Short mmCIF file of C-alpha atoms in Angstrom, two decimals:
data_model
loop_
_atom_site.label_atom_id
_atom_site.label_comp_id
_atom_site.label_asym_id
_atom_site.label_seq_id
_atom_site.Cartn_x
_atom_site.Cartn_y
_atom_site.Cartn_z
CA UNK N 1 15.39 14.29 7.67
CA UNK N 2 13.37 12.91 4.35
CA UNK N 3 13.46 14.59 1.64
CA UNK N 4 10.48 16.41 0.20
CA UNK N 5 9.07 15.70 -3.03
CA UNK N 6 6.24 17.68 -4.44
CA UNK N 7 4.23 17.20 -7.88
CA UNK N 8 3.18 19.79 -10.33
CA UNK N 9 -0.04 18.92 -12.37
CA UNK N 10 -0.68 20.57 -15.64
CA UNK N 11 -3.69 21.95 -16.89
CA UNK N 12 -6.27 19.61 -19.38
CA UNK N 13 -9.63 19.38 -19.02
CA UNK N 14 -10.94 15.94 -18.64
CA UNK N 15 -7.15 14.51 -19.77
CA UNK N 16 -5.92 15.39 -16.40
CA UNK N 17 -7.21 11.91 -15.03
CA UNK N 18 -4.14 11.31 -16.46
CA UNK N 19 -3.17 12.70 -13.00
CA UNK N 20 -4.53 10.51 -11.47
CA UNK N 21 -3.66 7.20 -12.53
CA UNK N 22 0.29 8.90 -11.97
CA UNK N 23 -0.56 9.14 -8.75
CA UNK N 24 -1.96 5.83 -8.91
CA UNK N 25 1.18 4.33 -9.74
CA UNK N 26 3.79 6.69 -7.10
CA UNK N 27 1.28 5.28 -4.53
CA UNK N 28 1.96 1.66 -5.82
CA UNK N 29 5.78 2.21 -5.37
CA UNK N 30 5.61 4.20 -2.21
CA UNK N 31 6.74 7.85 -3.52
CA UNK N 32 5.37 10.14 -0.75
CA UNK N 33 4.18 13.28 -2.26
CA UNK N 34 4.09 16.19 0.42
CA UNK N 35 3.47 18.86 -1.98
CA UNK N 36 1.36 19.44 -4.57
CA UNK N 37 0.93 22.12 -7.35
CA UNK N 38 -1.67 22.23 -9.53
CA UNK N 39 -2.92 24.48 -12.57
CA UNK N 40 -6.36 23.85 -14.01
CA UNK N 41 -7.56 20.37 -14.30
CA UNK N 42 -4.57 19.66 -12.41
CA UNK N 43 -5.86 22.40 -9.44
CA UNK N 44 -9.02 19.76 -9.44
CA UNK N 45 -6.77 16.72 -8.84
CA UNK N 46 -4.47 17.96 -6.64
CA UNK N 47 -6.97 19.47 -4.35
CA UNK N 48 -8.72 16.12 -3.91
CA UNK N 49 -5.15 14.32 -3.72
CA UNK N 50 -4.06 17.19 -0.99
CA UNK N 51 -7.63 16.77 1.09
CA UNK N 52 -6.59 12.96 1.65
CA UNK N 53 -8.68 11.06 -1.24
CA UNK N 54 -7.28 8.17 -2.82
CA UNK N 55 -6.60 8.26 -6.73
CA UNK N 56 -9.31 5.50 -6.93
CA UNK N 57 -11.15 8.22 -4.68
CA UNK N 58 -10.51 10.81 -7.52
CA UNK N 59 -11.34 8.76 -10.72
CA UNK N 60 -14.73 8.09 -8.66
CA UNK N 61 -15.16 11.86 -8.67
CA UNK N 62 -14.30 12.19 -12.15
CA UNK N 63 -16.78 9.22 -12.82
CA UNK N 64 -19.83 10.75 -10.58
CA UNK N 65 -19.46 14.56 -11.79
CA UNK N 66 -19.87 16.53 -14.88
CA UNK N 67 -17.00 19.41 -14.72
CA UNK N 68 -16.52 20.32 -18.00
CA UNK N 69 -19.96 19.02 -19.29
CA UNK N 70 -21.75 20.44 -21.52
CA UNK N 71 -25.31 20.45 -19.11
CA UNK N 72 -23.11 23.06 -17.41
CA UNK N 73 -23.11 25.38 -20.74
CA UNK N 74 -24.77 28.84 -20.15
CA UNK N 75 -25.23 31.74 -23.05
CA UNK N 76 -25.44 35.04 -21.15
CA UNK N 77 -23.01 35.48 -18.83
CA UNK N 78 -18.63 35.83 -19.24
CA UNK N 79 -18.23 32.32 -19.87
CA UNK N 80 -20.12 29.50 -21.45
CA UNK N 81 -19.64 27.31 -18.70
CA UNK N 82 -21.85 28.03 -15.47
CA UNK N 83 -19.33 28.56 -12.57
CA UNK N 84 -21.99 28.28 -9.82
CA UNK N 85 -23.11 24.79 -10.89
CA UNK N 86 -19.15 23.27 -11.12
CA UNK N 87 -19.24 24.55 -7.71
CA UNK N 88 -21.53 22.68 -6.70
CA UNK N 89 -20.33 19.61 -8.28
CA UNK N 90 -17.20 19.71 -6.36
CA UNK N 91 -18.12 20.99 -2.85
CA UNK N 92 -19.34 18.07 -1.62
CA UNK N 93 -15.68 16.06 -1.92
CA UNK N 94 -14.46 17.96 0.66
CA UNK N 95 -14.77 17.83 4.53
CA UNK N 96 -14.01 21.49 4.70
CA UNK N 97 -13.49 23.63 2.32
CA UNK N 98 -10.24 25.68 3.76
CA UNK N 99 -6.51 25.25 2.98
CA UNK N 100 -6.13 24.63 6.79
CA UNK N 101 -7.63 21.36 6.47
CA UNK N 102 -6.03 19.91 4.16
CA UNK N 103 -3.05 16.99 4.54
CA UNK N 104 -0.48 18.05 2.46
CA UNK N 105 0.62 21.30 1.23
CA UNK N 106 -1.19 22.88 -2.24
CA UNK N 107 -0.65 26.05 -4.13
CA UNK N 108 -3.33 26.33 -6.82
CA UNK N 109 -2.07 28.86 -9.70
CA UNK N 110 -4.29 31.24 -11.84
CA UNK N 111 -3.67 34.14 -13.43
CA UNK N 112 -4.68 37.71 -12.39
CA UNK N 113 -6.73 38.84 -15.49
CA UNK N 114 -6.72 42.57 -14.73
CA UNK N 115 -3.21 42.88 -13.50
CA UNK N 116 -1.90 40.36 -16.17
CA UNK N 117 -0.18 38.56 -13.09
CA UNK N 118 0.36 35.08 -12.28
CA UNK N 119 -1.46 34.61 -8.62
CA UNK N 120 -0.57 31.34 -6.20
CA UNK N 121 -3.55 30.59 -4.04
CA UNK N 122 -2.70 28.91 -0.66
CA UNK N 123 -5.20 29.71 1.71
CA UNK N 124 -9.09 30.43 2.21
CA UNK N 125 -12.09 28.57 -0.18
CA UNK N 126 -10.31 25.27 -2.06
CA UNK N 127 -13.37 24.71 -4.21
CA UNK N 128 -13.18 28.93 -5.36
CA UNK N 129 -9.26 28.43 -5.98
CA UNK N 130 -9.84 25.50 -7.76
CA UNK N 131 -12.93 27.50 -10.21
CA UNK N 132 -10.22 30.36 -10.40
CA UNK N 133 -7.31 27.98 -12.00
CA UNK N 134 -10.02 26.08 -13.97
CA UNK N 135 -11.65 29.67 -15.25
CA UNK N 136 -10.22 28.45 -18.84
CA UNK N 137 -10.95 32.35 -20.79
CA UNK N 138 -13.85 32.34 -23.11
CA UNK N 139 -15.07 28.94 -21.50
CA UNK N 140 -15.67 29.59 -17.57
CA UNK N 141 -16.36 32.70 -16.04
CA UNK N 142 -13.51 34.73 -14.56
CA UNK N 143 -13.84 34.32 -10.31
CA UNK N 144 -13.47 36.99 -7.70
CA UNK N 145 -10.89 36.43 -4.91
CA UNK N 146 -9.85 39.09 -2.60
CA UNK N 147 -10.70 41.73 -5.26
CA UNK N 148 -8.89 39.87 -7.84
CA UNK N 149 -10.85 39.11 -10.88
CA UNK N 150 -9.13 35.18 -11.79
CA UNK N 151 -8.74 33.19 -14.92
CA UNK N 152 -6.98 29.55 -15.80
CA UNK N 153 -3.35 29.75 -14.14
CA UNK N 154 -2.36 28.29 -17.62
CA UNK N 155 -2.73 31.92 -18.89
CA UNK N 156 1.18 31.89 -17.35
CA UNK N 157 2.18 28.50 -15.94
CA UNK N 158 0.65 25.65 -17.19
CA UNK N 159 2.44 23.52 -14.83
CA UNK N 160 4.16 25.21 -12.22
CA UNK N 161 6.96 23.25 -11.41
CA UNK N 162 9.01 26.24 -10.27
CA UNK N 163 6.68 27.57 -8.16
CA UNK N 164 7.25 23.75 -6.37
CA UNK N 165 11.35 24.00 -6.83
CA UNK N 166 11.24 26.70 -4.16
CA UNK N 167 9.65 24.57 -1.47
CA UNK N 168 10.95 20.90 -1.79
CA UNK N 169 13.83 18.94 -2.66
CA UNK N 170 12.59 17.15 -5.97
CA UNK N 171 10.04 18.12 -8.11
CA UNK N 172 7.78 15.45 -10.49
CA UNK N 173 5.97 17.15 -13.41
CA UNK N 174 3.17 15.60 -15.15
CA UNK N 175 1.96 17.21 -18.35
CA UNK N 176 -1.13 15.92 -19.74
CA UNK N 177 -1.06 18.43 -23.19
CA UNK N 178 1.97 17.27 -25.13
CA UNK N 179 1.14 18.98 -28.27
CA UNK N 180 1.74 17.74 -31.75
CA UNK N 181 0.80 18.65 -35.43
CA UNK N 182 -2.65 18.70 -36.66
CA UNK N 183 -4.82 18.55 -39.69
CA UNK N 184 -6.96 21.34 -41.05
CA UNK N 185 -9.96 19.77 -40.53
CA UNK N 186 -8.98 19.17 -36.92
CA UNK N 187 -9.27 23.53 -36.15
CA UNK N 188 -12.46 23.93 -38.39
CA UNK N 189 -14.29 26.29 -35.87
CA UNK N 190 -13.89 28.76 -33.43
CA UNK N 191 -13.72 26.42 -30.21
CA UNK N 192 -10.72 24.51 -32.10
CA UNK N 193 -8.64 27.42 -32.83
CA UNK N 194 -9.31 28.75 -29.23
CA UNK N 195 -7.88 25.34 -28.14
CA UNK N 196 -5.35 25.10 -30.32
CA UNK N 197 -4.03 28.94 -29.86
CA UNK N 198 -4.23 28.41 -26.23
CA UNK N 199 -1.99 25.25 -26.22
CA UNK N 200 0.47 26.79 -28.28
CA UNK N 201 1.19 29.69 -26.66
CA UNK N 202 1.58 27.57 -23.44
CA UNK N 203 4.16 25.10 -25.05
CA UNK N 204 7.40 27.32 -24.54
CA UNK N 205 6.66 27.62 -20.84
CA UNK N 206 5.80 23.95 -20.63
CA UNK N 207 9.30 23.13 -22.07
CA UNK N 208 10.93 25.84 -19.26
CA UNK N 209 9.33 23.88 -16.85
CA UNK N 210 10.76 20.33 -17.25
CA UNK N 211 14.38 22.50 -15.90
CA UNK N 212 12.84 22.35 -12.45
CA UNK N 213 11.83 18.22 -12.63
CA UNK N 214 13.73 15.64 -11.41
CA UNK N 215 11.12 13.29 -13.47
CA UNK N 216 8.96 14.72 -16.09
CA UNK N 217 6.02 12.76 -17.34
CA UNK N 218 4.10 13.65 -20.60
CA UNK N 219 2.08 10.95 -22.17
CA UNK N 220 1.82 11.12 -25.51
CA UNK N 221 -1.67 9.08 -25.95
CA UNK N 222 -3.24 12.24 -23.74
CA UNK N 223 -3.88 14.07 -26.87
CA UNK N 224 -5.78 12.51 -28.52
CA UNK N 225 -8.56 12.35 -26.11
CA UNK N 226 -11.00 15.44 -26.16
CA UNK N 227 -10.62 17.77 -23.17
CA UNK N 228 -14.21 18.26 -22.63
CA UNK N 229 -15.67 14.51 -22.77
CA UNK N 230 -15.52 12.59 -20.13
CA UNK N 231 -16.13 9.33 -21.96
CA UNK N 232 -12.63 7.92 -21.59
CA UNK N 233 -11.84 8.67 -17.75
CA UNK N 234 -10.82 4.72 -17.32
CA UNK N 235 -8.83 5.40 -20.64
CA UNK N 236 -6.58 8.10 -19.26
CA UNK N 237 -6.16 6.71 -16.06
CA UNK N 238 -4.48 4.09 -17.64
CA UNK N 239 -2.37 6.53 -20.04
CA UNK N 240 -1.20 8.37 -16.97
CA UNK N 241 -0.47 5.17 -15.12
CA UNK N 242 1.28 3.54 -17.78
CA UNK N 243 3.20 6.90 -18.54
CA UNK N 244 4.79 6.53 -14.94
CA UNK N 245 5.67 3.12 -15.15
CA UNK N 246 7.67 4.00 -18.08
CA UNK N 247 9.83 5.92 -15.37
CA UNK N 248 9.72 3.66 -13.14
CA UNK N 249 13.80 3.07 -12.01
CA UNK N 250 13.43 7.32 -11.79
CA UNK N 251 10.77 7.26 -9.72
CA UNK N 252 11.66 4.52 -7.78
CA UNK N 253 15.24 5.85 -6.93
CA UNK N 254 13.61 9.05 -5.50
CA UNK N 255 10.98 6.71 -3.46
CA UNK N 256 14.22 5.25 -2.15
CA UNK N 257 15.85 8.39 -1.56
CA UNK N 258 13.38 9.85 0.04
CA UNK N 259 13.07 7.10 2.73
CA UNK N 260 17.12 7.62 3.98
#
């Protein structure tokens, strides 16, 4: 019997195209992914990867939509960005909008903002279970599932590569928010030290998570693209595709693997 492999995506904003171009590349060396889990940005990604779209598929969506634009801003509700109109953005990628459609198995993560729990999603409404893990707090409105009030799945696991480790064989992590040092000038208002705070405090768990990867990708060049511009989509395709080909004798040994 083959061996299943499943990929966790991180969270990011518009760097997790990153995603995409990694996915690019495990296509290009025939690493079948079966599983896929996905916080955030990475939720978005996966979903479309999960419902059968190419990565060239993906980067078109990323290309055609504005998720984290700023024409989606709104002033007088629990988020800035409008959660009705990013639904609409993304309905229209899928066939059907239920887990039971989809061709391989996803578990979108977000984080239960009343009961301070961390929440796997693996059934009903994609597209809401995707708005839930992308609900980034202060930014996006917090979404309603099954009397659950939701926010970003980063909250607790940025990239839930454990949550994978009890389901499959091997486990590939891809972490588009390697964090490094930064200037003053670089957290001179309150958006930038929301950012900042919020990757810091989900560094530690980031750095847990690489126990459960057989191969962990983190490109480097990721940060220093802004996670709410989607100017340089082509940009971090490439990053994330050149990022796997870095690990490529990894990668391809668990294509190979797999295949006994």
């Amino acid at each position: 019997m083959s061996r299943q492999i499943g990929i966790a995506l991180s969270g990011g904003g518009y760097r997790g195209v990153a995603h995409v171009g990694v996915l690019q590349y495990l296509e290009e060396i025939d690493l079948n992914i079966s599983h896929v889990a996905g916080t955030s940005a990475g939720a978005i990604v996966g979903s479309l990867y999960a419902a059968g779209k190419t990565p060239e598929g993906i980067l078109q969506v990323f290309k055609e939509t504005e998720l984290f634009e700023i024409s989606l801003l709104r002033w007088n509700g629990p988020g800035l960005l409008n959660t009705p109109k990013f639904s609409d953005q993304l309905t229209p990628y899928f066939e059907e909008d239920n887990f039971d459609t989809l061709e391989r198995e996803l578990i979108i993560v977000a984080t239960d903002l009343l009961a301070g729990e961390e929440v796997h999603l693996t059934s009903g409404s994609i597209v809401e279970s995707v708005l839930a893990s992308a609900a980034f707090p202060g930014i996006f409105a917090p979404v309603e599932i099954n009397d659950r009030l939701l926010v970003d799945g980063g909250v607790f696991n940025n990239i839930p590569a454990d949550v994978l480790a009890k389901k499959v064989d091997v486990v590939i992590g891809s972490n588009v928010n390697p964090i490094n040092a930064v200037k003053p000038e670089q957290v001179d208002n309150t958006y930038e030290v929301l950012k900042r705070t919020f990757e810091l405090a989900t560094r530690q768990q980031s750095i847990r998570q690489k126990d459960f990867c057989s191969v962990f990708l983190a490109p480097e060049e990721a940060i220093k693209f802004p996670l709410f511009q989607r100017d340089n989509v082509d940009d971090l395709f490439t990053v994330g595709y050149e990022e796997a080909k870095r690990h490529h004798d990894a990668l391809k040994k668990l294509a190979e693997k797999a295949g006994e």
